[in-house]
mmCIF file of C-alpha atoms in Angstrom:
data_model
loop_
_atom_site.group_PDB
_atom_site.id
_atom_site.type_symbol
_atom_site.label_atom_id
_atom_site.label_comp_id
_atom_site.label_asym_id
_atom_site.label_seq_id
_atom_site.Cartn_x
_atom_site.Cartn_y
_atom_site.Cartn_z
ATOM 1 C CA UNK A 853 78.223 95.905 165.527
ATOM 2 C CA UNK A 854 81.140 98.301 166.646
ATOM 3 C CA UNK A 855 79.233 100.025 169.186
ATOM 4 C CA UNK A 856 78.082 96.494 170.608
ATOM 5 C CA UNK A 857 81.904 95.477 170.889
ATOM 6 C CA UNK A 858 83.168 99.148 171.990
ATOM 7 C CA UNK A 859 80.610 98.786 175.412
ATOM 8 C CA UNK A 860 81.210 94.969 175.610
ATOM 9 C CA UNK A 861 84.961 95.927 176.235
ATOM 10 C CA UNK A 862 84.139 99.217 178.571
ATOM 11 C CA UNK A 863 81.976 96.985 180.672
ATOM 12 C CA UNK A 864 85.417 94.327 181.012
ATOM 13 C CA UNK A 865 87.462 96.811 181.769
ATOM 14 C CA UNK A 866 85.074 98.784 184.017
ATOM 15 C CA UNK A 867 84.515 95.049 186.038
ATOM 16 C CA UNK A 868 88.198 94.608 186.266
ATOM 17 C CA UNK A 869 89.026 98.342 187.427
ATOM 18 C CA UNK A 870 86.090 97.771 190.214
ATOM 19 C CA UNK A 871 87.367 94.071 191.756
ATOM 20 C CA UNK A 872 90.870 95.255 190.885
ATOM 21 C CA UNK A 873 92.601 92.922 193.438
ATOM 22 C CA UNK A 874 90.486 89.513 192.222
ATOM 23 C CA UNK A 875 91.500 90.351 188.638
ATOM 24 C CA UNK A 876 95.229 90.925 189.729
ATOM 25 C CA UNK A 877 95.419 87.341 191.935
ATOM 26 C CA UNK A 878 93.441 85.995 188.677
ATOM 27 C CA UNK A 879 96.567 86.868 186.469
ATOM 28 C CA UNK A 880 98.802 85.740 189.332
ATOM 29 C CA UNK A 881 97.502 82.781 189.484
ATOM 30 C CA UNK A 882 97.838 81.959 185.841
ATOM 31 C CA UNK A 883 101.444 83.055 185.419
ATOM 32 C CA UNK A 884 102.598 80.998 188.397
ATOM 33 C CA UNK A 885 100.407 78.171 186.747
ATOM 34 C CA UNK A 886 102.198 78.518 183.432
ATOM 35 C CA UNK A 887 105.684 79.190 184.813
ATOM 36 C CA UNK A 888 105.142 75.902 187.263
ATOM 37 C CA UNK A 889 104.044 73.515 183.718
ATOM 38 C CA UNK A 890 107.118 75.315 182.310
ATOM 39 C CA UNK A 891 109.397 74.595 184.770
ATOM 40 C CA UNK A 892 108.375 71.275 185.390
ATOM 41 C CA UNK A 893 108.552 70.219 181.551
ATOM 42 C CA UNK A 894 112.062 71.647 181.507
ATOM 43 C CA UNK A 895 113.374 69.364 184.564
ATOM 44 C CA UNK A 896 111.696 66.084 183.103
ATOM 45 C CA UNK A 897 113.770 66.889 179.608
ATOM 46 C CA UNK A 898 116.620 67.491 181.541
ATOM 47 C CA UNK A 899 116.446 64.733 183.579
ATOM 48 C CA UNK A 900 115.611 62.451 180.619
ATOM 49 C CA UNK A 901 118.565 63.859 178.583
ATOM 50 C CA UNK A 902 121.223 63.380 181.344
ATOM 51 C CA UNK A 903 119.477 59.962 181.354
ATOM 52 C CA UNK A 904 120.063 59.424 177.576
ATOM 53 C CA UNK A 905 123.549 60.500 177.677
ATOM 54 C CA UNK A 906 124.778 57.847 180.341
ATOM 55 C CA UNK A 907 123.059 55.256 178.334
ATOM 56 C CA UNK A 908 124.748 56.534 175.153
ATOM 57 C CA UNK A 909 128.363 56.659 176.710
ATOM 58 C CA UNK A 910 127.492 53.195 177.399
ATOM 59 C CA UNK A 911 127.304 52.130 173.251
ATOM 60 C CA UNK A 912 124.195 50.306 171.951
ATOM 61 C CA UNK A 913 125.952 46.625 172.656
ATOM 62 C CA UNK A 914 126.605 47.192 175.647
ATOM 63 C CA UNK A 915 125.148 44.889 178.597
ATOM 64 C CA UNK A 916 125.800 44.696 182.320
ATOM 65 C CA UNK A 917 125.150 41.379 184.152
ATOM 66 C CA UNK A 918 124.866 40.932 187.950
ATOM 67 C CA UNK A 919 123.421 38.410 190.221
ATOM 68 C CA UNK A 920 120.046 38.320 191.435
ATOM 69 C CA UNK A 921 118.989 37.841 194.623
ATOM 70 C CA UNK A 922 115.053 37.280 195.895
ATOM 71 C CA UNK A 923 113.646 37.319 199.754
ATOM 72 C CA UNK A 924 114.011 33.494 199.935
ATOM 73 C CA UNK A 925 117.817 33.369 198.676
ATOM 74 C CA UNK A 926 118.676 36.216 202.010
ATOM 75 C CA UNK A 927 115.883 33.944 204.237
ATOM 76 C CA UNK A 928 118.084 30.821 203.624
ATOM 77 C CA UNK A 929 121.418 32.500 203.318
ATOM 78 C CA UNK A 930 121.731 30.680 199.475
ATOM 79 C CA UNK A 931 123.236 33.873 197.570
ATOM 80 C CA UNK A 932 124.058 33.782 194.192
ATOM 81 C CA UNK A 933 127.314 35.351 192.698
ATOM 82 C CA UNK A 934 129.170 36.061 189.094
ATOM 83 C CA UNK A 935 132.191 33.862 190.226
ATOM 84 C CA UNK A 936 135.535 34.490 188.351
ATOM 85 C CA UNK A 937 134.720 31.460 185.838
ATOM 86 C CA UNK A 938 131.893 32.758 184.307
ATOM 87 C CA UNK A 939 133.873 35.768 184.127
ATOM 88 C CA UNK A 940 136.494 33.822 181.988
ATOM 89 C CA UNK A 941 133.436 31.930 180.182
ATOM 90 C CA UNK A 942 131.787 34.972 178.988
ATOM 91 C CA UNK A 943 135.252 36.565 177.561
ATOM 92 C CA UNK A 944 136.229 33.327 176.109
ATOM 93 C CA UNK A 945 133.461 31.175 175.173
ATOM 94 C CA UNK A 946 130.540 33.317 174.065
ATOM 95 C CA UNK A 947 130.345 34.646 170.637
ATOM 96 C CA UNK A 948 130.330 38.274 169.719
ATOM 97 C CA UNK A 949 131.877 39.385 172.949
ATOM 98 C CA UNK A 950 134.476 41.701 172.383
ATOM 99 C CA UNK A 951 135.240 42.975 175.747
ATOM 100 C CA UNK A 952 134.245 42.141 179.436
ATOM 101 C CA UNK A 953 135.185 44.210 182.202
ATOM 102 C CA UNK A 954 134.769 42.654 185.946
ATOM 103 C CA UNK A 955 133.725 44.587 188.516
ATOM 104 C CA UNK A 956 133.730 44.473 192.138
ATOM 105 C CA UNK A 957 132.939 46.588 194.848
ATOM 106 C CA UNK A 958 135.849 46.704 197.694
ATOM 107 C CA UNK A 959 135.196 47.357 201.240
ATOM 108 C CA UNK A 960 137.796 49.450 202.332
ATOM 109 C CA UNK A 961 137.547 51.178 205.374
ATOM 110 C CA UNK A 962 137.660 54.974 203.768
ATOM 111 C CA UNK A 963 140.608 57.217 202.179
ATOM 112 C CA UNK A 964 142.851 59.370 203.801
ATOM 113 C CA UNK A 965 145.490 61.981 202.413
ATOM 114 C CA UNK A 966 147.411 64.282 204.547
ATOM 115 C CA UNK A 967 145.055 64.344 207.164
ATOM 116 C CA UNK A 968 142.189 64.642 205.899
ATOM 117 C CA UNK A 969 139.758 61.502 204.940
ATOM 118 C CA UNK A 970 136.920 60.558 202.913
ATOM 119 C CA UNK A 971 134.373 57.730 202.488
ATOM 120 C CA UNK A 972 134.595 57.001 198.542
ATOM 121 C CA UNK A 973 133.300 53.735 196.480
ATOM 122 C CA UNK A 974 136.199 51.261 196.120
ATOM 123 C CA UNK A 975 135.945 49.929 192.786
ATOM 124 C CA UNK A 976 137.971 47.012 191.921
ATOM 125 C CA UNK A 977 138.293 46.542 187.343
ATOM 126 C CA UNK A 978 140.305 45.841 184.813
ATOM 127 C CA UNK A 979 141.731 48.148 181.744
ATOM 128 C CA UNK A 980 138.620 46.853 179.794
ATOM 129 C CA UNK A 981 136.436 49.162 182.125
ATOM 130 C CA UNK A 982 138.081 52.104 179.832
ATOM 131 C CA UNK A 983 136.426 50.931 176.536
ATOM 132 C CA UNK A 984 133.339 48.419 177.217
ATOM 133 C CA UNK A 985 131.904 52.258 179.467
ATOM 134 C CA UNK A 986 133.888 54.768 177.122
ATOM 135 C CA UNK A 987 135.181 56.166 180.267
ATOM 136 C CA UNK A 988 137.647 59.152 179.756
ATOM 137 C CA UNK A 989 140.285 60.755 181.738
ATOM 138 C CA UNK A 990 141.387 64.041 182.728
ATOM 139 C CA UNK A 991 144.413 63.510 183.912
ATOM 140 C CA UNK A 992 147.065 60.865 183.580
ATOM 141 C CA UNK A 993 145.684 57.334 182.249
ATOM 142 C CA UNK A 994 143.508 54.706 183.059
ATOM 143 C CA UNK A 995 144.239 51.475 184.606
ATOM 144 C CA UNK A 996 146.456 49.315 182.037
ATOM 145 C CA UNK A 997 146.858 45.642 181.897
ATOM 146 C CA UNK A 998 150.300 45.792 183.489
ATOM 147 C CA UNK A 999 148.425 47.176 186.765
ATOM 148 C CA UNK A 1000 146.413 44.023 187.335
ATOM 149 C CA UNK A 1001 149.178 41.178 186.268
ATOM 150 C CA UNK A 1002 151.838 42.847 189.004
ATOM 151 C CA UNK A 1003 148.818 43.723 191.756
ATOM 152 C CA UNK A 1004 150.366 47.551 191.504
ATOM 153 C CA UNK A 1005 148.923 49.649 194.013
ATOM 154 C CA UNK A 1006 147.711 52.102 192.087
ATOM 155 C CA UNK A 1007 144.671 53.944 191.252
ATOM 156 C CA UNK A 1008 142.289 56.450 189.236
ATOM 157 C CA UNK A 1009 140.069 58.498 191.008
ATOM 158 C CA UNK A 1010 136.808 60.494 190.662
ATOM 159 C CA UNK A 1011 136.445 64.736 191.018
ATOM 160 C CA UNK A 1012 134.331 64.564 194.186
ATOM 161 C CA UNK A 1013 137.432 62.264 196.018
ATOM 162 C CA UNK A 1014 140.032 64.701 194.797
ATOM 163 C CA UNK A 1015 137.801 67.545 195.909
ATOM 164 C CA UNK A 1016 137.586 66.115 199.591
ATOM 165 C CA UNK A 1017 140.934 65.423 200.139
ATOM 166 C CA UNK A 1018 141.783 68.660 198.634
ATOM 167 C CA UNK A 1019 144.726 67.529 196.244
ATOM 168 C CA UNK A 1020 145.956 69.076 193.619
ATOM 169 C CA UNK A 1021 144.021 69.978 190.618
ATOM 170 C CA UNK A 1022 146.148 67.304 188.974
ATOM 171 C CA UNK A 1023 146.671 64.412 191.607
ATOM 172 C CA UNK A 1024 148.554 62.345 189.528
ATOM 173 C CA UNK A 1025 151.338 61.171 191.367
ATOM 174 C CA UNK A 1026 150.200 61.755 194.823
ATOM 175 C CA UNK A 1027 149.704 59.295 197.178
ATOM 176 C CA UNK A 1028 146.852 57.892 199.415
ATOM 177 C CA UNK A 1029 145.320 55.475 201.779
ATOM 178 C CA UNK A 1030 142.739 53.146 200.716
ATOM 179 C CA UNK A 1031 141.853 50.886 203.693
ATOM 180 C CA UNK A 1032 145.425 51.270 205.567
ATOM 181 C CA UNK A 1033 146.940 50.306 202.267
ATOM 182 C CA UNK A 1034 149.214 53.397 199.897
ATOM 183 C CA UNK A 1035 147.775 53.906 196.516
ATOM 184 C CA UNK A 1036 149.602 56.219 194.276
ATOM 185 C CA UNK A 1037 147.196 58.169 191.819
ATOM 186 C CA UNK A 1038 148.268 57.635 187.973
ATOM 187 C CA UNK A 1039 144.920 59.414 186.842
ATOM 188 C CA UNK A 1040 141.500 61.771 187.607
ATOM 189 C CA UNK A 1041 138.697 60.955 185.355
ATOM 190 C CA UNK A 1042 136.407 63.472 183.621
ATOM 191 C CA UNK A 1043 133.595 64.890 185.955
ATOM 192 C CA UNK A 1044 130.343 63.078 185.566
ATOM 193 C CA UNK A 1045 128.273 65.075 188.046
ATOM 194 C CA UNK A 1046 124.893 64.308 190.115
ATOM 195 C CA UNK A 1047 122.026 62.373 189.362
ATOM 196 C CA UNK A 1048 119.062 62.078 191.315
ATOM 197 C CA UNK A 1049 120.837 64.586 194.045
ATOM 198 C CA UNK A 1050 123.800 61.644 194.248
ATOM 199 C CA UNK A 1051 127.595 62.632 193.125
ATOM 200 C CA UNK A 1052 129.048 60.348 190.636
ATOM 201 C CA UNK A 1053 132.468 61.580 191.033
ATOM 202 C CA UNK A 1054 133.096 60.010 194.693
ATOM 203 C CA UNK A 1055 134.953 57.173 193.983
ATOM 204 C CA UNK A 1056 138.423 55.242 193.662
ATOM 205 C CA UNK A 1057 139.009 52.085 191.173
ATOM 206 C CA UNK A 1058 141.579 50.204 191.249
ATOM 207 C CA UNK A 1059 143.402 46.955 189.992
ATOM 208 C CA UNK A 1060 141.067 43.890 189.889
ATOM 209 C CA UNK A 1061 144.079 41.793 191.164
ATOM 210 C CA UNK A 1062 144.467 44.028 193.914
ATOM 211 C CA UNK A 1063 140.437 44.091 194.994
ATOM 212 C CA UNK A 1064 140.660 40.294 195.017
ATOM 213 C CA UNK A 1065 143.180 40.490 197.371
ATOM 214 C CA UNK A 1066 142.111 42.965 199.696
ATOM 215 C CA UNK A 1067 138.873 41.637 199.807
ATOM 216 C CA UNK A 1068 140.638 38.346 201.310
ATOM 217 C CA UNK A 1069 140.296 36.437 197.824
ATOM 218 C CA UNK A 1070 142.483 33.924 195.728
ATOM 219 C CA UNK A 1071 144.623 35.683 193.470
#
């Protein structure tokens, strides 16, 4: 039975030492096969655990509400909104909400600091932003209370905004444009990075109060 094995393996080894380039793009072939699965497997986990973290900075009761909008409501021009009173009704009137935090989008026509300008997200929210999203700074503070009762113009900003107007590693304290109007940074929040290729660090928030009004809006 040993001989039959001993020429069964000179007979492999002589057919791999005669077709020695098919055997060697055989192995290729399975170790970039392997290493592809591999590599492949280890992006979807990563992807699905950067995934999982955003949800769990979020907290398990947390829920985000925004109008919805079909072909037929943009055909007729019939759009339907969160207006400021359902704001009110959901932190007043609905049991078992603790916090709601109002957010609007601001069209503001880019940043500027010494010179140099940007295209950020305008974020208009209140100090409840902080808590209902766990959101954390770096430097400095978030926005407080105070901020949105005297419409200060003031504002926390993301990494990727810093980075492109090239402030200081701690901009709090400097000032800025947001749409023609001076903002003075009071805090930098922690990095959050890309998803899906997309920076999530390009962006300015600032008073609710203050979005209202820019945005042409009753106060």
């Amino acid at each position: 039975m040993k001989g039959v094995f001993t020429e069964a393996a000179k007979a492999a080894f002589a057919s791999l030492m005669a077709h020695r380039m098919r055997s060697f793009l055989t192995t290729l072939g399975i170790l970039i096969g392997t290493a592809s699965v591999i590599a492949v497997v280890s992006l979807v986990q990563g992807l699905s655990a950067s995934i999982t973290d955003q949800f769990a900075d979020m907290g398990g009761g947390t829920m985000t509400l925004q109008a919805v909008n079909d072909n037929d409501n943009f055909r007729t021009g019939s759009l339907n909104y969160i207006t400021f009173d359902d704001v009110d009704a959901l932190r007043y009137k609905v049991p078992g909400v603790d916090q709601v935090a109002p957010m609007m989008v601001v069209q503001a026509s880019g940043a500027s600091y010494k010179g140099r300008t940007s295209n950020p997200q305008v974020q208009a929210t209140t100090a409840e932003y902080q808590l209902v999203r766990a959101a954390d700074t770096h430097y400095g503070r978030f926005l407080v209370d105070a901020d949105d009762k005297t419409h200060a113009r003031v504002a926390v900003i993301g990494e990727q905004l810093r980075d492109d107007l090239k402030m200081p590693d701690n901009p709090v304290g400097e000032f800025f444009q947001l749409g023609g109007d001076w903002f003075k940074v009071v805090g930098l929040m922690e990095k959050q990075g890309e998803i899906f290729g997309m920076s999530q660090d390009n962006y300015a928030m600032i008073p609710f109060a203050v979005g209202r009004a820019m945005m042409g809006q009753a106060n």
